[in-house]
Amino acid sequence: MRFHVSMILAYSCFYSLIAAASDGKALYQQNCAVCHGTHAQGKTGPRLAGDASKWRKQLFERAVLEGVDDEGKALKAPMPHWGNSSLKEDHGKPPTKEEVDAIQAYLKTLH
């Protein structure tokens, strides 16, 4: 019985990570890819794959929502401070931490 419960919990966690990365991919493509590239390789904005994707969750959230990088410096324009604006599908509401975390989870799948 314990084995079955453990397997169900493990599968549930694994599925949640895949779902978050999947949702994060859509959010990234709709809101970030135009500046950071379709594979987060960098474009007019800096590379995110392998760089910001490795930041602690709180640092990544701060960068996206408040516009402050991992060294405490303000991010350069035209990077929006998403905490004061909204993602395309949020209809004027700032993104949630869950949405930001999903984007970071997607970035972690890129190499």
PDB file of C-alpha atoms in Angstrom:
ATOM      1  CA  MET A   1       0.000   0.000   0.000  1.00  0.00           C
ATOM      2  CA  ARG A   2       2.801   2.444   0.885  1.00  0.00           C
ATOM      3  CA  PHE A   3       4.455   1.769  -2.456  1.00  0.00           C
ATOM      4  CA  HIS A   4       1.262   2.652  -4.321  1.00  0.00           C
ATOM      5  CA  VAL A   5       0.766   5.858  -2.359  1.00  0.00           C
ATOM      6  CA  SER A   6       4.416   6.795  -2.906  1.00  0.00           C
ATOM      7  CA  MET A   7       4.132   6.140  -6.627  1.00  0.00           C
ATOM      8  CA  ILE A   8       0.950   8.199  -6.872  1.00  0.00           C
ATOM      9  CA  LEU A   9       2.593  11.099  -5.018  1.00  0.00           C
ATOM     10  CA  ALA A  10       5.717  10.886  -7.176  1.00  0.00           C
ATOM     11  CA  TYR A  11       3.643  10.796 -10.368  1.00  0.00           C
ATOM     12  CA  SER A  12       1.557  13.725  -9.150  1.00  0.00           C
ATOM     13  CA  CYS A  13       4.668  15.838  -8.451  1.00  0.00           C
ATOM     14  CA  PHE A  14       6.216  14.895 -11.802  1.00  0.00           C
ATOM     15  CA  TYR A  15       3.007  15.734 -13.653  1.00  0.00           C
ATOM     16  CA  SER A  16       2.791  19.090 -11.837  1.00  0.00           C
ATOM     17  CA  LEU A  17       6.320  19.979 -12.969  1.00  0.00           C
ATOM     18  CA  ILE A  18       5.505  19.046 -16.566  1.00  0.00           C
ATOM     19  CA  ALA A  19       2.254  21.021 -16.449  1.00  0.00           C
ATOM     20  CA  ALA A  20       4.030  24.053 -14.978  1.00  0.00           C
ATOM     21  CA  ALA A  21       6.690  23.914 -17.688  1.00  0.00           C
ATOM     22  CA  SER A  22       3.991  23.547 -20.331  1.00  0.00           C
ATOM     23  CA  ASP A  23       2.017  26.534 -19.010  1.00  0.00           C
ATOM     24  CA  GLY A  24       5.298  28.394 -18.597  1.00  0.00           C
ATOM     25  CA  LYS A  25       6.147  27.761 -22.243  1.00  0.00           C
ATOM     26  CA  ALA A  26       2.900  29.362 -23.391  1.00  0.00           C
ATOM     27  CA  LEU A  27       3.363  32.305 -21.022  1.00  0.00           C
ATOM     28  CA  TYR A  28       6.971  32.726 -22.129  1.00  0.00           C
ATOM     29  CA  GLN A  29       6.154  32.569 -25.842  1.00  0.00           C
ATOM     30  CA  GLN A  30       3.319  35.095 -25.478  1.00  0.00           C
ATOM     31  CA  ASN A  31       5.135  37.591 -23.270  1.00  0.00           C
ATOM     32  CA  CYS A  32       8.911  37.139 -23.305  1.00  0.00           C
ATOM     33  CA  ALA A  33      10.058  35.560 -26.569  1.00  0.00           C
ATOM     34  CA  VAL A  34       9.822  38.755 -28.620  1.00  0.00           C
ATOM     35  CA  CYS A  35      12.763  40.208 -26.642  1.00  0.00           C
ATOM     36  CA  HIS A  36      14.530  37.161 -25.201  1.00  0.00           C
ATOM     37  CA  GLY A  37      14.199  34.841 -28.233  1.00  0.00           C
ATOM     38  CA  THR A  38      11.973  31.851 -28.858  1.00  0.00           C
ATOM     39  CA  HIS A  39      14.402  29.556 -27.019  1.00  0.00           C
ATOM     40  CA  ALA A  40      15.507  32.173 -24.435  1.00  0.00           C
ATOM     41  CA  GLN A  41      18.823  32.432 -26.258  1.00  0.00           C
ATOM     42  CA  GLY A  42      18.753  36.235 -26.133  1.00  0.00           C
ATOM     43  CA  LYS A  43      17.714  38.739 -28.745  1.00  0.00           C
ATOM     44  CA  THR A  44      17.192  42.407 -27.887  1.00  0.00           C
ATOM     45  CA  GLY A  45      16.929  41.199 -24.271  1.00  0.00           C
ATOM     46  CA  PRO A  46      19.587  39.053 -22.592  1.00  0.00           C
ATOM     47  CA  ARG A  47      19.841  35.274 -22.658  1.00  0.00           C
ATOM     48  CA  LEU A  48      17.671  33.607 -20.009  1.00  0.00           C
ATOM     49  CA  ALA A  49      18.214  29.899 -20.716  1.00  0.00           C
ATOM     50  CA  GLY A  50      20.977  28.627 -18.470  1.00  0.00           C
ATOM     51  CA  ASP A  51      21.351  32.025 -16.793  1.00  0.00           C
ATOM     52  CA  ALA A  52      18.311  33.542 -15.065  1.00  0.00           C
ATOM     53  CA  SER A  53      16.649  30.137 -15.169  1.00  0.00           C
ATOM     54  CA  LYS A  54      19.136  29.020 -12.495  1.00  0.00           C
ATOM     55  CA  TRP A  55      18.400  31.885 -10.108  1.00  0.00           C
ATOM     56  CA  ARG A  56      16.662  31.109  -6.833  1.00  0.00           C
ATOM     57  CA  LYS A  57      12.902  31.391  -7.239  1.00  0.00           C
ATOM     58  CA  GLN A  58      12.698  34.571  -5.151  1.00  0.00           C
ATOM     59  CA  LEU A  59      15.370  36.306  -7.262  1.00  0.00           C
ATOM     60  CA  PHE A  60      13.642  35.381 -10.501  1.00  0.00           C
ATOM     61  CA  GLU A  61      10.289  36.614  -9.164  1.00  0.00           C
ATOM     62  CA  ARG A  62      11.904  39.875  -8.030  1.00  0.00           C
ATOM     63  CA  ALA A  63      13.497  40.396 -11.449  1.00  0.00           C
ATOM     64  CA  VAL A  64      10.238  39.833 -13.306  1.00  0.00           C
ATOM     65  CA  LEU A  65       7.856  41.573 -10.923  1.00  0.00           C
ATOM     66  CA  GLU A  66      10.047  44.405  -9.594  1.00  0.00           C
ATOM     67  CA  GLY A  67      12.716  44.827 -12.280  1.00  0.00           C
ATOM     68  CA  VAL A  68      15.696  44.100  -9.996  1.00  0.00           C
ATOM     69  CA  ASP A  69      18.369  41.587 -11.060  1.00  0.00           C
ATOM     70  CA  ASP A  70      20.270  38.987  -9.031  1.00  0.00           C
ATOM     71  CA  GLU A  71      22.856  41.612  -8.012  1.00  0.00           C
ATOM     72  CA  GLY A  72      20.234  44.097  -6.793  1.00  0.00           C
ATOM     73  CA  LYS A  73      20.569  46.343  -9.848  1.00  0.00           C
ATOM     74  CA  ALA A  74      17.622  47.745 -11.772  1.00  0.00           C
ATOM     75  CA  LEU A  75      16.974  45.957 -15.056  1.00  0.00           C
ATOM     76  CA  LYS A  76      17.454  48.127 -18.112  1.00  0.00           C
ATOM     77  CA  ALA A  77      14.651  49.375 -20.335  1.00  0.00           C
ATOM     78  CA  PRO A  78      12.729  48.127 -22.211  1.00  0.00           C
ATOM     79  CA  MET A  79      12.272  45.305 -19.660  1.00  0.00           C
ATOM     80  CA  PRO A  80       8.856  45.959 -18.141  1.00  0.00           C
ATOM     81  CA  HIS A  81       8.309  45.667 -14.426  1.00  0.00           C
ATOM     82  CA  TRP A  82       5.547  43.111 -14.760  1.00  0.00           C
ATOM     83  CA  GLY A  83       4.343  43.811 -11.230  1.00  0.00           C
ATOM     84  CA  ASN A  84       3.049  47.150 -12.557  1.00  0.00           C
ATOM     85  CA  SER A  85       1.581  45.796 -15.788  1.00  0.00           C
ATOM     86  CA  SER A  86       0.033  42.577 -16.986  1.00  0.00           C
ATOM     87  CA  LEU A  87       0.790  39.601 -19.145  1.00  0.00           C
ATOM     88  CA  LYS A  88      -1.218  39.475 -22.351  1.00  0.00           C
ATOM     89  CA  GLU A  89      -3.903  37.133 -21.029  1.00  0.00           C
ATOM     90  CA  ASP A  90      -4.224  38.656 -17.546  1.00  0.00           C
ATOM     91  CA  HIS A  91      -6.436  41.543 -18.654  1.00  0.00           C
ATOM     92  CA  GLY A  92      -4.729  44.290 -16.659  1.00  0.00           C
ATOM     93  CA  LYS A  93      -3.812  42.229 -13.587  1.00  0.00           C
ATOM     94  CA  PRO A  94      -0.143  41.761 -12.643  1.00  0.00           C
ATOM     95  CA  PRO A  95       1.152  38.213 -13.133  1.00  0.00           C
ATOM     96  CA  THR A  96       0.948  35.885 -10.174  1.00  0.00           C
ATOM     97  CA  LYS A  97       4.011  34.326  -8.596  1.00  0.00           C
ATOM     98  CA  GLU A  98       2.695  31.001  -9.898  1.00  0.00           C
ATOM     99  CA  GLU A  99       2.813  32.324 -13.473  1.00  0.00           C
ATOM    100  CA  VAL A 100       6.337  33.659 -12.966  1.00  0.00           C
ATOM    101  CA  ASP A 101       7.387  30.337 -11.423  1.00  0.00           C
ATOM    102  CA  ALA A 102       5.881  28.490 -14.405  1.00  0.00           C
ATOM    103  CA  ILE A 103       7.951  30.622 -16.782  1.00  0.00           C
ATOM    104  CA  GLN A 104      11.094  29.840 -14.803  1.00  0.00           C
ATOM    105  CA  ALA A 105      10.215  26.122 -14.778  1.00  0.00           C
ATOM    106  CA  TYR A 106       9.945  26.255 -18.562  1.00  0.00           C
ATOM    107  CA  LEU A 107      13.294  28.064 -18.843  1.00  0.00           C
ATOM    108  CA  LYS A 108      14.910  25.288 -16.823  1.00  0.00           C
ATOM    109  CA  THR A 109      13.911  22.803 -19.540  1.00  0.00           C
ATOM    110  CA  LEU A 110      15.961  24.723 -22.133  1.00  0.00           C
ATOM    111  CA  HIS A 111      19.661  24.116 -22.669  1.00  0.00           C
TER     112      HIS A 111
END
